[in-house]
Short mmCIF file of C-alpha atoms in Angstrom, two decimals:
data_model
loop_
_atom_site.label_atom_id
_atom_site.label_comp_id
_atom_site.label_asym_id
_atom_site.label_seq_id
_atom_site.Cartn_x
_atom_site.Cartn_y
_atom_site.Cartn_z
CA LYS T 26 80.97 131.10 40.73
CA CYS T 27 80.70 128.91 37.60
CA LEU T 28 77.00 129.18 37.13
CA ASP T 29 76.85 132.96 37.23
CA LEU T 30 80.10 132.95 34.65
CA LYS T 31 77.88 129.98 32.41
CA ILE T 32 81.87 128.04 32.61
CA SER T 33 80.61 124.37 32.35
CA LEU T 34 81.85 120.93 33.51
CA ASP T 35 83.35 120.86 30.14
CA ASP T 36 85.09 123.72 29.49
CA LEU T 37 87.21 123.40 32.92
CA ARG T 38 87.55 119.74 31.40
CA ASN T 39 89.76 121.39 28.24
CA ASP T 40 90.92 124.05 29.57
CA ASP T 41 94.43 123.52 28.91
CA SER T 42 95.90 127.01 28.95
CA ASN T 43 94.20 127.29 32.36
CA LYS T 44 92.53 130.33 31.55
CA TYR T 45 89.71 130.44 34.17
CA ILE T 46 92.14 130.05 36.90
CA ASN T 47 92.21 133.94 36.90
CA LEU T 48 88.91 134.17 37.28
CA LEU T 49 88.69 131.27 39.69
CA GLY T 50 90.99 131.14 41.95
CA VAL T 51 94.31 129.32 42.00
CA SER T 52 93.09 126.96 45.08
CA THR T 53 89.87 126.59 43.94
CA TYR T 54 90.47 126.24 40.15
CA SER T 55 93.55 123.52 41.21
CA LYS T 56 90.57 121.02 43.42
CA ILE T 57 88.05 121.81 40.73
CA LYS T 58 90.56 120.36 38.18
CA MET T 59 91.70 117.67 40.88
CA GLY T 60 88.16 116.36 41.33
CA ILE T 61 87.15 116.19 37.55
CA ARG T 62 90.03 114.25 36.95
CA LYS T 63 88.97 111.26 39.95
CA LEU T 64 85.39 111.67 38.28
CA ASP T 65 86.97 111.08 34.93
CA GLU T 66 88.99 107.79 36.27
CA ARG T 67 86.22 106.73 38.18
CA ILE T 68 84.10 106.84 34.02
CA LEU T 69 86.61 105.20 32.74
CA ASP T 70 87.00 102.33 35.29
CA THR T 71 83.96 101.65 36.03
CA LYS T 72 83.57 97.25 36.12
CA ASN T 73 85.13 97.05 39.36
CA PHE T 74 82.42 98.66 40.58
CA THR T 75 80.10 97.44 38.70
CA PHE T 76 80.82 93.78 39.50
CA ASN T 77 80.67 94.74 43.74
CA CYS T 78 76.78 96.24 43.30
CA LEU T 79 75.71 93.20 40.79
CA SER T 80 77.05 90.87 43.37
CA LYS T 81 75.53 92.65 46.59
CA LEU T 82 72.20 92.73 44.45
CA LEU T 83 72.37 89.19 43.04
CA LYS T 84 73.88 86.97 45.41
CA PHE T 85 72.68 83.22 44.05
CA SER T 86 70.16 84.87 42.48
CA LYS T 87 69.57 85.89 38.75
CA LYS T 88 68.31 88.97 37.43
CA SER T 89 67.28 90.12 34.07
CA ILE T 90 68.93 92.66 32.05
CA ASP T 91 65.82 95.10 32.54
CA GLU T 92 66.16 94.88 36.25
CA ILE T 93 69.55 95.04 35.96
CA LYS T 94 68.99 98.68 33.72
CA ASN T 95 66.46 99.24 36.51
CA TYR T 96 68.90 99.27 39.41
CA PHE T 97 71.92 101.01 38.23
CA LEU T 98 69.56 103.51 36.85
CA SER T 99 68.56 104.65 40.34
CA LEU T 100 71.90 104.58 41.42
CA GLU T 101 72.99 108.41 41.54
CA GLU T 102 76.62 109.62 39.66
CA TYR T 103 76.73 106.30 37.91
CA PRO T 104 78.00 106.76 34.30
CA TYR T 105 75.42 104.21 32.75
CA ASP T 106 76.28 104.26 29.26
CA ASN T 107 78.96 102.05 30.86
CA LEU T 108 76.72 99.60 31.81
CA MET T 109 76.34 97.45 28.89
CA PRO T 110 80.08 97.52 27.87
CA ASP T 111 80.47 96.84 31.54
CA LEU T 112 78.24 93.68 31.34
CA GLU T 113 80.34 92.44 28.54
CA ALA T 114 83.63 93.00 29.60
CA LEU T 115 82.61 90.79 33.22
CA LYS T 116 80.80 88.01 30.79
CA THR T 117 84.06 88.27 29.19
CA ASP T 118 86.10 87.32 32.34
CA GLY T 119 84.13 84.77 33.84
CA LEU T 120 83.65 87.09 36.22
CA ILE T 121 79.14 86.61 35.35
CA SER T 122 76.78 84.75 33.50
CA ILE T 123 74.34 86.25 30.72
CA ILE T 124 72.08 83.09 29.75
CA ASP T 125 68.13 84.14 28.17
CA ASP T 126 68.61 87.38 29.52
CA GLN T 127 69.19 86.17 33.09
CA VAL T 128 72.15 87.54 34.64
CA SER T 129 74.46 85.60 37.71
CA ILE T 130 76.93 85.80 39.44
CA SER T 131 79.70 83.05 38.07
CA TYR T 132 81.08 81.73 41.41
CA SER T 133 84.22 79.22 41.93
CA THR T 134 83.04 75.25 43.15
CA LEU T 135 84.72 73.87 45.85
CA GLU T 136 85.85 71.22 44.04
CA GLU T 137 88.00 74.03 41.42
CA VAL T 138 89.18 75.76 44.77
CA LEU T 139 90.03 72.44 46.49
CA GLY T 140 91.97 72.03 43.26
CA SER T 141 94.04 74.85 42.90
CA LEU T 142 95.45 74.67 46.83
CA ARG T 143 98.48 73.63 47.74
CA ASP T 144 99.32 69.62 48.48
CA GLU T 145 99.32 68.94 52.08
CA LEU T 146 96.12 72.17 52.17
CA LYS T 147 94.96 70.04 49.62
CA LEU T 148 95.23 67.10 51.19
CA ILE T 149 93.69 68.47 54.45
CA MET T 150 90.92 69.74 53.29
CA SER T 151 89.40 66.76 50.94
CA GLU T 152 90.22 65.04 54.00
CA LYS T 153 87.90 66.73 56.28
CA PHE T 154 85.51 66.99 53.47
CA GLN T 155 85.25 63.49 53.59
CA GLY T 156 83.81 63.14 57.38
CA LYS T 157 87.19 62.68 58.53
CA SER T 158 88.48 64.09 62.55
CA LEU T 159 90.65 66.38 63.28
CA GLU T 160 92.19 63.66 65.13
CA GLN T 161 92.58 61.39 62.12
CA ILE T 162 93.76 63.60 59.95
CA GLY T 163 96.30 64.63 62.18
CA LYS T 164 97.12 61.35 62.78
CA MET T 165 97.45 60.78 59.61
CA LEU T 166 99.83 63.32 58.83
CA ASN T 167 101.82 62.77 62.30
CA ASN T 168 100.35 66.49 62.78
CA THR T 169 98.10 67.29 66.37
CA ARG T 170 94.61 68.05 65.98
CA GLU T 171 95.00 71.65 66.84
CA SER T 172 97.21 72.30 63.92
CA VAL T 173 95.28 71.19 61.19
CA ARG T 174 92.18 73.05 62.34
CA GLN T 175 94.41 76.05 62.42
CA LYS T 176 95.65 74.48 58.66
CA ILE T 177 91.63 74.54 57.86
CA GLU T 178 90.93 78.00 59.24
CA LEU T 179 94.03 79.67 57.12
CA GLY T 180 93.04 77.68 54.35
CA PHE T 181 88.94 78.82 54.23
CA ALA T 182 90.62 82.51 55.04
CA GLY T 183 91.74 82.02 51.15
CA PHE T 184 88.62 81.22 50.49
CA PRO T 185 86.66 83.46 48.29
CA THR T 186 83.01 82.75 48.05
CA LEU T 187 81.88 79.33 46.50
CA LYS T 188 79.01 78.34 44.56
CA GLU T 189 77.98 76.05 47.25
CA ASP T 190 77.50 78.87 49.62
CA CYS T 191 74.10 79.37 48.45
CA TYR T 192 72.95 77.06 50.91
CA LYS T 193 74.64 78.77 54.20
CA ASP T 194 71.17 80.33 54.85
CA ALA T 195 69.59 76.92 55.37
CA PHE T 196 72.32 75.30 56.97
CA LEU T 197 72.50 77.85 59.60
CA LYS T 198 68.95 77.80 60.19
CA TYR T 199 67.98 73.70 60.09
CA ASN T 200 69.94 70.74 61.44
CA TRP T 201 70.58 68.68 58.03
CA ASP T 202 70.90 65.32 58.09
CA TYR T 203 73.16 64.15 54.59
CA GLU T 204 70.87 61.74 53.43
CA SER T 205 68.14 64.33 53.66
CA PHE T 206 70.36 67.23 52.52
CA ASN T 207 70.59 65.41 49.24
CA PHE T 208 67.58 64.72 48.93
CA PHE T 209 66.89 68.63 48.56
CA PHE T 210 69.87 69.37 46.92
CA HIS T 211 70.98 66.90 44.86
CA GLU T 212 74.90 67.74 46.48
CA ASN T 213 77.38 64.70 47.21
CA LYS T 214 79.27 64.14 50.78
CA THR T 215 81.84 66.54 50.27
CA VAL T 216 79.49 69.87 49.79
CA TYR T 217 77.91 69.12 52.73
CA GLU T 218 80.49 67.71 54.82
CA TYR T 219 81.99 71.56 53.94
CA LEU T 220 78.76 73.23 54.89
CA LYS T 221 78.47 71.73 58.26
CA TYR T 222 82.22 71.83 58.99
CA ARG T 223 82.30 76.10 57.65
CA TYR T 224 78.67 77.04 58.93
CA GLY T 225 77.66 74.54 61.85
CA CYS T 226 74.26 73.08 61.84
CA GLY T 227 71.72 75.04 62.77
CA LYS T 228 69.51 73.98 65.72
CA THR T 229 65.56 74.31 64.32
CA GLY T 230 64.58 70.13 63.09
CA LEU T 231 64.00 69.48 59.85
CA TYR T 232 60.43 69.23 60.20
CA ALA T 233 59.87 72.77 60.50
CA LEU T 234 60.76 73.12 57.13
CA LEU T 235 57.39 72.01 56.53
CA SER T 236 56.34 75.77 57.10
CA GLU T 237 58.22 76.52 53.83
CA LYS T 238 57.11 76.23 49.85
CA LEU T 239 58.12 72.21 49.01
CA THR T 240 57.27 69.81 46.33
CA PRO T 241 55.02 66.85 47.04
CA GLU T 242 57.67 64.51 46.80
CA GLN T 243 59.77 67.10 49.67
CA ARG T 244 56.44 67.01 51.28
CA GLU T 245 56.31 63.04 51.71
CA TYR T 246 60.12 62.51 52.12
CA LEU T 247 59.96 64.15 55.12
CA PHE T 248 57.07 62.35 57.13
CA THR T 249 58.26 59.15 55.44
CA HIS T 250 61.74 59.68 56.52
CA HIS T 251 61.83 61.72 59.57
CA ASN T 252 58.74 60.23 61.35
CA LEU T 253 56.02 62.81 61.46
CA ILE T 254 52.66 62.99 61.99
CA ASN T 255 49.53 65.90 61.68
CA ILE T 256 47.95 66.37 64.99
CA ASP T 257 45.42 68.70 65.29
CA ASP T 258 46.87 70.56 61.84
CA THR T 259 50.17 70.43 64.47
CA ILE T 260 53.14 68.56 62.90
CA LEU T 261 54.82 66.27 65.43
CA SER T 262 58.09 64.42 65.05
CA ALA T 263 56.17 60.84 65.92
CA LYS T 264 57.88 60.02 69.50
CA ARG T 265 56.73 59.61 72.55
CA ASP T 266 58.06 62.49 74.44
CA THR T 267 57.06 65.06 71.59
CA ILE T 268 53.38 63.87 71.88
CA LEU T 269 53.35 63.93 75.61
CA LYS T 270 54.32 67.41 75.29
CA HIS T 271 51.88 68.52 72.54
CA LEU T 272 49.58 66.31 75.41
CA MET T 273 50.62 68.79 77.78
CA CYS T 274 50.44 72.36 75.82
CA ASP T 275 46.56 71.67 75.58
CA ILE T 276 45.42 69.91 78.59
CA CYS T 277 47.58 70.92 81.46
CA LYS T 278 49.54 74.55 80.70
CA ASP T 279 48.67 76.45 83.07
CA LYS T 280 46.76 74.38 85.75
CA PRO T 281 48.07 71.76 87.45
CA ILE T 282 46.75 67.66 86.86
CA LYS T 283 47.51 65.14 89.13
CA THR T 284 49.99 62.63 87.63
CA GLN T 285 47.95 59.67 87.72
CA GLU T 286 45.14 61.69 85.57
CA LEU T 287 48.02 62.83 82.93
CA PHE T 288 49.33 59.23 82.69
CA ASP T 289 45.71 57.97 82.29
CA ALA T 290 44.81 60.64 79.48
CA PHE T 291 47.97 59.93 77.92
CA SER T 292 47.24 56.23 77.75
CA GLU T 293 43.76 57.52 75.66
CA TYR T 294 45.93 58.93 73.38
CA LEU T 295 48.54 57.27 72.36
CA ALA T 296 45.46 54.69 71.74
CA LYS T 297 43.35 57.51 69.83
CA LEU T 298 46.24 57.78 67.47
CA ASP T 299 47.06 54.11 67.07
CA LEU T 300 51.02 54.98 66.38
CA GLY T 301 51.72 51.28 67.58
CA ILE T 302 53.80 53.54 70.60
CA GLU T 303 53.17 52.38 73.93
CA ASN T 304 52.77 54.66 77.01
CA TRP T 305 55.47 54.71 80.25
CA LYS T 306 55.60 51.27 82.18
CA ASN T 307 53.50 52.69 84.85
CA VAL T 308 52.61 55.77 86.48
CA HIS T 309 55.60 55.47 88.82
CA VAL T 310 58.10 55.75 85.93
CA PHE T 311 55.94 58.22 83.92
CA SER T 312 56.41 60.52 87.64
CA ASN T 313 60.17 59.90 87.35
CA TYR T 314 60.37 61.14 83.65
CA LEU T 315 57.88 63.87 84.66
CA ASP T 316 60.56 64.95 87.53
CA SER T 317 63.38 65.93 84.88
CA CYS T 318 61.14 66.39 81.43
CA PRO T 319 62.37 69.86 79.68
CA PHE T 320 58.71 70.27 79.52
CA ALA T 321 57.33 69.65 82.63
CA ILE T 322 57.61 71.36 86.65
CA CYS T 323 56.18 68.88 89.18
CA GLY T 324 54.61 70.60 92.09
CA GLY T 325 53.01 69.33 95.43
CA ASN T 326 50.56 66.47 96.31
CA ASP T 327 51.94 64.86 92.70
CA GLU T 328 50.92 67.94 90.21
CA VAL T 329 52.94 68.07 87.32
CA ARG T 330 51.74 71.01 84.77
CA TYR T 331 53.43 71.74 81.35
CA TYR T 332 56.58 74.30 81.58
CA SER T 333 59.08 74.31 78.86
CA PHE T 334 62.39 75.04 80.68
CA ALA T 335 64.71 75.72 77.13
CA ARG T 336 62.65 78.98 76.41
CA LEU T 337 64.62 80.43 79.51
CA SER T 338 68.33 82.38 79.06
CA ASP T 339 71.23 80.95 81.16
CA ILE T 340 70.83 84.59 83.52
CA ASP T 341 67.13 83.73 83.79
CA ILE T 342 68.31 80.52 85.34
CA PHE T 343 71.07 82.31 87.60
CA ASN T 344 68.97 84.80 88.32
CA ILE T 345 66.28 81.82 90.28
CA THR T 346 69.05 79.45 91.12
CA SER T 347 70.78 82.54 92.46
CA LEU T 348 68.15 82.35 95.58
CA LEU T 349 70.36 79.18 97.06
CA GLN T 350 73.54 81.79 98.07
CA LEU T 351 72.00 81.02 101.81
CA PRO T 352 73.93 81.00 105.29
CA ASP T 353 74.39 77.42 105.96
CA GLY T 354 70.82 75.94 107.27
CA TYR T 355 68.02 73.66 106.29
CA TYR T 356 65.56 75.62 104.69
CA SER T 357 61.98 74.99 102.78
CA ALA T 358 61.75 76.47 99.43
CA GLN T 359 58.33 78.46 100.60
CA ILE T 360 60.30 81.17 101.74
CA LEU T 361 62.45 81.66 98.97
CA PHE T 362 59.21 81.75 97.10
CA LYS T 363 57.38 83.70 99.85
CA TYR T 364 59.98 86.86 99.77
CA ASN T 365 60.49 86.86 95.98
CA GLN T 366 57.16 86.57 94.77
CA VAL T 367 58.04 89.17 92.07
CA MET T 368 60.42 87.25 90.45
CA MET T 369 58.10 84.09 90.81
CA LYS T 370 55.13 86.03 88.58
CA LYS T 371 57.90 87.00 85.95
CA TYR T 372 58.96 82.84 85.75
CA ASN T 373 55.45 81.72 86.14
CA ILE T 374 56.26 79.26 89.21
CA GLN T 375 52.96 79.51 91.14
CA ASN T 376 54.52 77.24 94.49
CA GLU T 377 57.26 76.29 96.40
CA TYR T 378 57.17 72.74 95.62
CA GLU T 379 57.51 73.74 92.15
CA LEU T 380 60.07 76.14 92.74
CA HIS T 381 61.99 73.70 94.59
CA ASN T 382 61.97 71.27 91.56
CA PHE T 383 63.14 74.44 89.40
CA LEU T 384 66.33 74.38 91.88
CA ARG T 385 67.04 71.15 92.34
CA ARG T 386 67.35 70.65 88.03
CA MET T 387 69.07 73.36 87.64
CA ASP T 388 71.09 73.89 90.32
CA ASN T 389 74.95 72.93 90.51
CA HIS T 390 75.59 75.14 94.00
CA GLU T 391 78.55 71.65 95.45
CA ASN T 392 77.36 73.00 98.52
CA VAL T 393 73.13 72.38 98.71
CA THR T 394 71.43 68.83 99.12
CA PHE T 395 67.46 68.58 97.53
CA LYS T 396 65.11 66.62 100.09
CA LYS T 397 61.99 66.03 99.73
CA MET T 398 60.32 68.84 98.57
CA PRO T 399 59.86 71.69 99.49
CA ASN T 400 62.93 71.52 101.33
CA PHE T 401 67.16 71.30 101.21
CA ILE T 402 69.92 71.99 103.44
CA THR T 403 72.93 74.54 102.58
CA GLY T 404 76.57 73.21 104.00
CA ASN T 405 77.08 70.00 106.05
CA ILE T 406 74.30 69.65 108.57
CA SER T 407 71.77 67.71 109.32
CA ARG T 408 68.59 68.93 110.08
CA ASP T 409 68.80 67.65 113.59
CA ASP T 410 71.86 68.95 114.55
CA PHE T 411 70.52 72.57 112.46
CA THR T 412 67.22 72.61 114.75
CA TYR T 413 69.51 71.97 118.10
CA GLU T 414 71.98 74.49 117.08
CA LYS T 415 68.80 76.76 117.29
CA ILE T 416 67.74 75.75 120.30
CA VAL T 417 71.13 76.64 121.87
CA ARG T 418 71.13 80.22 119.95
CA LEU T 419 67.56 81.33 121.05
CA ALA T 420 66.40 79.58 124.61
CA PRO T 421 64.86 80.04 127.02
CA ILE T 422 61.96 80.14 124.09
CA SER T 423 58.75 79.17 123.76
CA ASN T 424 57.92 76.00 121.27
CA GLU T 425 55.49 77.74 119.79
CA ASP T 426 57.89 81.08 119.68
CA PHE T 427 60.62 79.04 118.04
CA LEU T 428 58.36 77.11 115.09
CA LYS T 429 57.35 80.80 114.12
CA TYR T 430 61.21 81.20 113.99
CA LEU T 431 61.88 78.58 111.70
CA GLU T 432 58.63 79.39 109.72
CA ASP T 433 59.67 83.43 109.54
CA ASN T 434 63.40 82.52 108.75
CA TYR T 435 63.81 79.19 107.03
#
């Protein structure tokens, strides 16, 4: 209707005498005037909106004035003429910094925020960020560990985004020690402890940083201080078990190998690398290590192959170990392997001996006793008592039929 009558937004804005009310109707006219007032209020005070947009755009980075302008030009309904005055006002308020045509957010530092806290909370958080435990701080203040923890969490609730939070993603990803953190970022122990407590350390080893863009000095530091080596273009920690894992991935990832053969191959491999790392004392000690090694699964006939237990989720482990929920008896893992072929293929378990090794490692059932591969007992019963009980229950029965019954059921 406004278009048909050629009534502009300014006409309605300046209509103090309500001359258009009869043309548009009271309800429509009132809604339009209210919308204009809200729009005008937003146009007059866009500083907060501008700052929120900048916070999302910049985070901890810098962008040029031209890049900022292009970003705000792309925002629909943003009053672009307000941008430069808003930037100047935000700079005056200390919320942003503009240096050499580069715009960045001005975050408070950890030191500044700690300095603004009330005395008790300042002391608690300062001590915590010096590396003291909750128990130590509690004893100092005659408080419980839990009381100290709650006060710290309450303090964090009032923390703004800090300048030091720029390291958040790095901390969540990598497992930093203080020496390495200081070398890479030149920050003090207080900052390190703050980030460690607030965000925790990631699970990825620092060797993985070598895939990032690093300076030659940073690469040299990682190799020297974290004892890394380059084998076949693969970066590894120069530790015996890590090197063994690399070798097993290469020679027995899918096909089992005799333990003695792997022991000999590893001895030759270590000699070739010449790192001063010794093999296990003998093949018996080596076999005992493999029996519970997180990247090896043992089968029958003294065979072993590479197997990543670390890739299994808690649900995966539960699915497999739930196979042990059986009536009391003397069993072979062969019966579980035989009747659960889909599961065995899914989890790459190749025979009953590997299944026995898997279950023995992962099982936490109190009523299961693992015997020599591939046998195990559920409940409190001996093999002889179990066999005698079955004979009494099934007799008369031929030897052949009795053995067939045990094979089919146990």
